[in-house]
Coordinates of C-alpha atoms in Angstrom, one line a residue:
X1 CA -0.2 0.6 -0.2
X2 CA 1.2 3.5 -1.6
X3 CA 2.3 5.9 1.5
X4 CA -0.6 8.0 2.6
X5 CA 0.8 10.7 3.4
X6 CA 3.0 11.3 0.6
X7 CA 0.1 13.4 -1.2
X8 CA 1.2 16.7 1.1
X9 CA 5.2 16.2 0.5
X10 CA 6.3 19.8 -0.9
X11 CA 7.9 19.4 -4.0
X12 CA 9.5 21.8 -6.3
X13 CA 8.4 22.2 -9.2
X14 CA 10.2 25.5 -11.0
X15 CA 13.5 26.2 -9.7
X16 CA 13.8 30.0 -8.7
X17 CA 16.8 31.7 -7.1
X18 CA 17.5 32.4 -4.0
X19 CA 16.8 35.8 -2.4
X20 CA 19.0 37.6 0.8
X21 CA 15.7 39.9 2.6
X22 CA 17.4 42.2 5.3
X23 CA 15.8 40.8 8.1
X24 CA 14.3 38.0 7.1
X25 CA 17.2 36.2 6.0
X26 CA 17.6 34.0 2.8
X27 CA 14.1 33.0 1.1
X28 CA 13.3 30.8 -1.9
X29 CA 11.7 32.0 -4.4
X30 CA 11.1 28.6 -6.1
X31 CA 7.1 27.3 -7.0
X32 CA 6.4 24.1 -5.0
X33 CA 3.2 22.0 -5.2
X34 CA 1.7 24.2 -2.3
X35 CA 2.7 27.9 -3.8
X36 CA 1.3 26.0 -7.6
X37 CA -2.2 24.9 -6.1
X38 CA -2.9 28.6 -4.0
X39 CA -1.8 30.4 -7.7
X40 CA -4.3 27.5 -9.4
X41 CA -7.1 28.6 -7.1
X42 CA -6.6 32.2 -7.3
X43 CA -6.9 31.9 -10.9
X44 CA -9.6 29.5 -11.0
X45 CA -12.1 31.9 -9.1
X46 CA -11.1 34.8 -11.3
X47 CA -11.8 32.9 -14.6
X48 CA -15.0 31.6 -12.7
X49 CA -16.3 35.2 -12.0
X50 CA -15.8 36.5 -14.7
X51 CA -17.6 33.8 -16.6
X52 CA -20.5 34.0 -14.2
X53 CA -20.5 37.8 -14.7
X54 CA -21.2 37.9 -17.8
X55 CA -24.6 39.4 -18.8
X56 CA -27.0 37.2 -20.1
X57 CA -30.9 37.4 -20.5
X58 CA -31.1 34.0 -18.7
X59 CA -28.5 33.2 -15.8
X60 CA -26.6 30.4 -16.7
X61 CA -25.6 27.5 -14.2
X62 CA -22.3 30.1 -14.0
X63 CA -24.0 32.6 -13.0
X64 CA -26.2 30.9 -10.9
X65 CA -23.6 29.5 -8.6
X66 CA -21.9 32.5 -8.6
X67 CA -24.8 34.3 -7.2
X68 CA -25.7 31.5 -4.8
X69 CA -22.2 31.7 -3.4
X70 CA -22.2 35.4 -3.2
X71 CA -25.2 35.5 -1.7
X72 CA -25.0 33.3 0.7
X73 CA -22.1 35.2 2.7
X74 CA -23.3 38.4 1.2
X75 CA -26.3 37.2 4.1
X76 CA -24.0 35.6 6.6
X77 CA -21.8 38.6 7.2
X78 CA -25.4 40.9 7.1
X79 CA -26.3 38.9 9.6
X80 CA -23.8 38.0 12.1
X81 CA -22.0 41.7 11.7
X82 CA -25.1 43.7 10.7
X83 CA -25.3 46.5 8.6
X84 CA -21.8 47.2 8.9
X85 CA -21.2 43.4 7.1
X86 CA -20.9 45.0 3.4
X87 CA -17.9 46.8 4.8
X88 CA -16.0 43.3 5.0
X89 CA -18.1 41.4 2.3
X90 CA -15.0 41.8 -0.1
X91 CA -12.7 40.5 2.3
X92 CA -14.8 37.7 4.1
X93 CA -15.9 36.6 0.6
X94 CA -12.6 36.7 -0.5
X95 CA -11.3 33.9 2.3
X96 CA -14.3 31.9 1.9
X97 CA -14.3 31.4 -2.2
X98 CA -10.2 30.7 -1.8
X99 CA -10.8 28.2 0.8
X100 CA -13.7 26.8 -1.1
X101 CA -11.6 26.4 -4.5
X102 CA -8.6 25.2 -2.8
X103 CA -10.3 22.5 -0.7
X104 CA -12.9 21.5 -4.1
X105 CA -9.6 21.3 -6.8
X106 CA -7.9 19.1 -3.6
X107 CA -10.1 16.6 -4.8
X108 CA -9.2 16.6 -8.0
X109 CA -5.5 17.3 -7.8
X110 CA -2.7 15.3 -6.4
X111 CA -1.8 18.3 -4.3
X112 CA -4.5 20.4 -0.9
X113 CA -3.2 22.9 -0.1
X114 CA -5.1 23.3 2.7
X115 CA -3.6 20.5 4.0
X116 CA -0.8 22.3 4.9
X117 CA -0.5 23.8 8.3
X118 CA 1.6 26.7 7.3
X119 CA -1.0 27.9 4.5
X120 CA -4.0 27.6 7.0
X121 CA -1.9 29.3 10.0
X122 CA -1.4 32.3 7.6
X123 CA -5.0 32.3 6.5
X124 CA -5.8 32.7 10.4
X125 CA -3.1 35.2 10.9
X126 CA -4.3 37.5 8.1
X127 CA -8.0 37.2 9.7
X128 CA -6.3 38.2 13.0
X129 CA -4.5 40.6 11.8
X130 CA -7.4 42.5 10.1
X131 CA -9.4 41.7 12.9
X132 CA -6.5 43.8 15.0
X133 CA -6.7 46.4 12.6
X134 CA -10.5 47.0 12.5
X135 CA -10.6 47.1 16.4
X136 CA -8.3 49.7 16.8
X137 CA -9.1 52.0 13.6
X138 CA -13.0 51.9 14.9
X139 CA -12.3 52.2 18.8
X140 CA -8.7 52.8 19.5
X141 CA -7.5 52.3 22.7
X142 CA -11.2 50.9 23.2
X143 CA -10.4 47.7 21.7
X144 CA -8.5 46.5 25.1
X145 CA -12.3 46.4 26.4
X146 CA -13.0 42.8 24.4
X147 CA -10.8 41.5 27.3
X148 CA -12.5 43.5 29.9
X149 CA -16.4 42.2 29.1
X150 CA -18.4 45.4 30.8
X151 CA -21.2 44.1 33.7
X152 CA -19.1 41.7 35.4
X153 CA -17.1 42.1 39.9
X154 CA -14.0 44.3 39.0
X155 CA -12.7 41.2 41.8
X156 CA -13.6 38.5 38.8
X157 CA -11.5 41.1 36.4
X158 CA -7.9 39.4 37.2
X159 CA -9.3 36.2 36.2
X160 CA -10.9 37.0 33.3
X161 CA -8.8 39.1 31.4
X162 CA -6.1 36.8 31.3
X163 CA -8.4 34.1 30.1
X164 CA -10.1 36.8 27.4
X165 CA -6.3 37.4 26.3
X166 CA -5.5 33.9 25.8
X167 CA -8.3 33.3 23.8
X168 CA -7.9 35.9 21.4
X169 CA -4.2 34.9 21.1
X170 CA -5.0 30.9 20.3
X171 CA -8.2 32.3 17.6
X172 CA -5.8 31.8 14.9
X173 CA -4.1 28.6 15.5
X174 CA -7.5 27.2 16.0
X175 CA -8.4 28.2 12.8
X176 CA -5.9 27.1 11.4
X177 CA -5.5 23.4 13.3
X178 CA -9.3 23.5 12.6
X179 CA -9.3 24.1 8.5
X180 CA -5.6 21.7 8.3
X181 CA -6.6 19.2 10.2
X182 CA -10.4 18.5 8.1
X183 CA -8.0 18.7 5.2
X184 CA -5.6 16.0 5.9
X185 CA -7.8 13.3 7.9
X186 CA -9.8 13.2 5.4
X187 CA -7.5 12.3 2.3
X188 CA -5.7 10.1 4.6
X189 CA -8.7 8.4 5.5
X190 CA -9.5 8.5 1.0
X191 CA -6.2 7.3 0.6
X192 CA -6.0 4.3 3.1
X193 CA -9.2 2.9 1.7
X194 CA -8.0 3.5 -2.2
X195 CA -5.4 1.4 -0.8
X196 CA -7.3 -1.4 0.0
X197 CA -9.2 -1.3 -3.4
X198 CA -5.6 -2.3 -5.0
X199 CA -4.5 -4.9 -2.3
X200 CA -7.4 -6.6 -2.0
X201 CA -8.5 -7.1 -5.5
X202 CA -4.9 -9.3 -5.5
X203 CA -5.6 -11.8 -3.3
X204 CA -8.4 -13.3 -6.0
X205 CA -12.1 -14.4 -5.4
X206 CA -11.5 -13.7 -1.1
X207 CA -9.9 -10.3 -1.9
X208 CA -13.2 -9.3 -4.3
X209 CA -15.4 -8.9 -1.6
X210 CA -13.2 -6.6 0.3
X211 CA -11.9 -4.0 -2.6
X212 CA -15.6 -3.8 -3.1
X213 CA -16.5 -3.2 0.4
X214 CA -13.6 -1.0 0.5
X215 CA -14.3 0.9 -2.9
X216 CA -17.6 1.6 -2.0
X217 CA -16.4 3.5 0.9
X218 CA -14.1 5.4 -1.0
X219 CA -17.2 6.4 -2.8
X220 CA -19.3 7.4 0.3
X221 CA -16.1 8.7 1.5
X222 CA -15.6 11.0 -1.7
X223 CA -19.0 12.5 -1.4
X224 CA -18.2 13.3 2.3
X225 CA -15.6 15.2 1.5
X226 CA -16.7 17.1 -1.3
X227 CA -19.5 18.5 1.3
X228 CA -16.5 18.9 4.2
X229 CA -14.8 21.0 1.5
X230 CA -17.4 23.5 1.3
X231 CA -18.4 22.8 5.2
X232 CA -15.1 24.5 6.1
X233 CA -15.0 27.2 3.7
X234 CA -18.4 28.1 5.6
X235 CA -16.7 27.8 8.9
X236 CA -14.1 29.9 8.3
X237 CA -16.1 32.9 6.6
X238 CA -18.2 32.5 10.1
X239 CA -15.7 33.0 12.2
X240 CA -13.6 35.3 10.6
X241 CA -17.4 37.0 10.9
X242 CA -17.9 36.4 14.8
X243 CA -14.4 37.8 15.0
X244 CA -15.2 41.2 13.1
X245 CA -18.4 41.6 14.3
X246 CA -16.6 41.4 18.5
X247 CA -14.2 44.5 17.6
X248 CA -17.1 46.2 15.1
X249 CA -19.4 46.6 18.2
X250 CA -17.6 46.4 21.2
X251 CA -19.6 48.8 22.7
X252 CA -22.0 46.0 23.3
X253 CA -20.0 44.4 25.2

């Protein structure tokens, strides 16, 4: 049976020179399979919405799907953040689409970008840095009120404030780990069951029954993985809206 972890190995596709950046050190600019997968996802998003945005008397399938996804995130942002959700819709929708396309294309390609912790943690860090930036821009130093909710007896602040700060700091980690864990685990299980199909199929008549069962499991798991690919992108967008709502409506805390 093939190594189920081999599919997650980073490999160089295009060799490029290494440059030295002051303060960061040497950086290898080579294009890896991870970089290629992310570039492909970004390109597919642009192509998809360029095709979906074509004016037509009767909306086609692409336009219907594109409008459905946009409307889903639009309604999500407005329901969680309120009227201010429109301001953050481009950011939230871009994250949603990027994660969704990376997840789905990973079902067709050998490599899945969201199965790399570095990718998912970077996305989580982008979310939190945006939340901090919006928090200070909208509230100034009152941003720190986020860690000291009102209506709490003052002695409890000695316990509550450190917990709130720690909870805030681990948000990018939980965002990244949730997406990474689901995509990694799902692809590993698929690879293992696919390996069972090949291994059992070569054992003769007795192995064919097991191979058939493993194959049916692969089909079911593949359908489940497509659903998980969408749900993980949706959950990422939901949590992004929740975190933005915390700083947009800080006065209600």
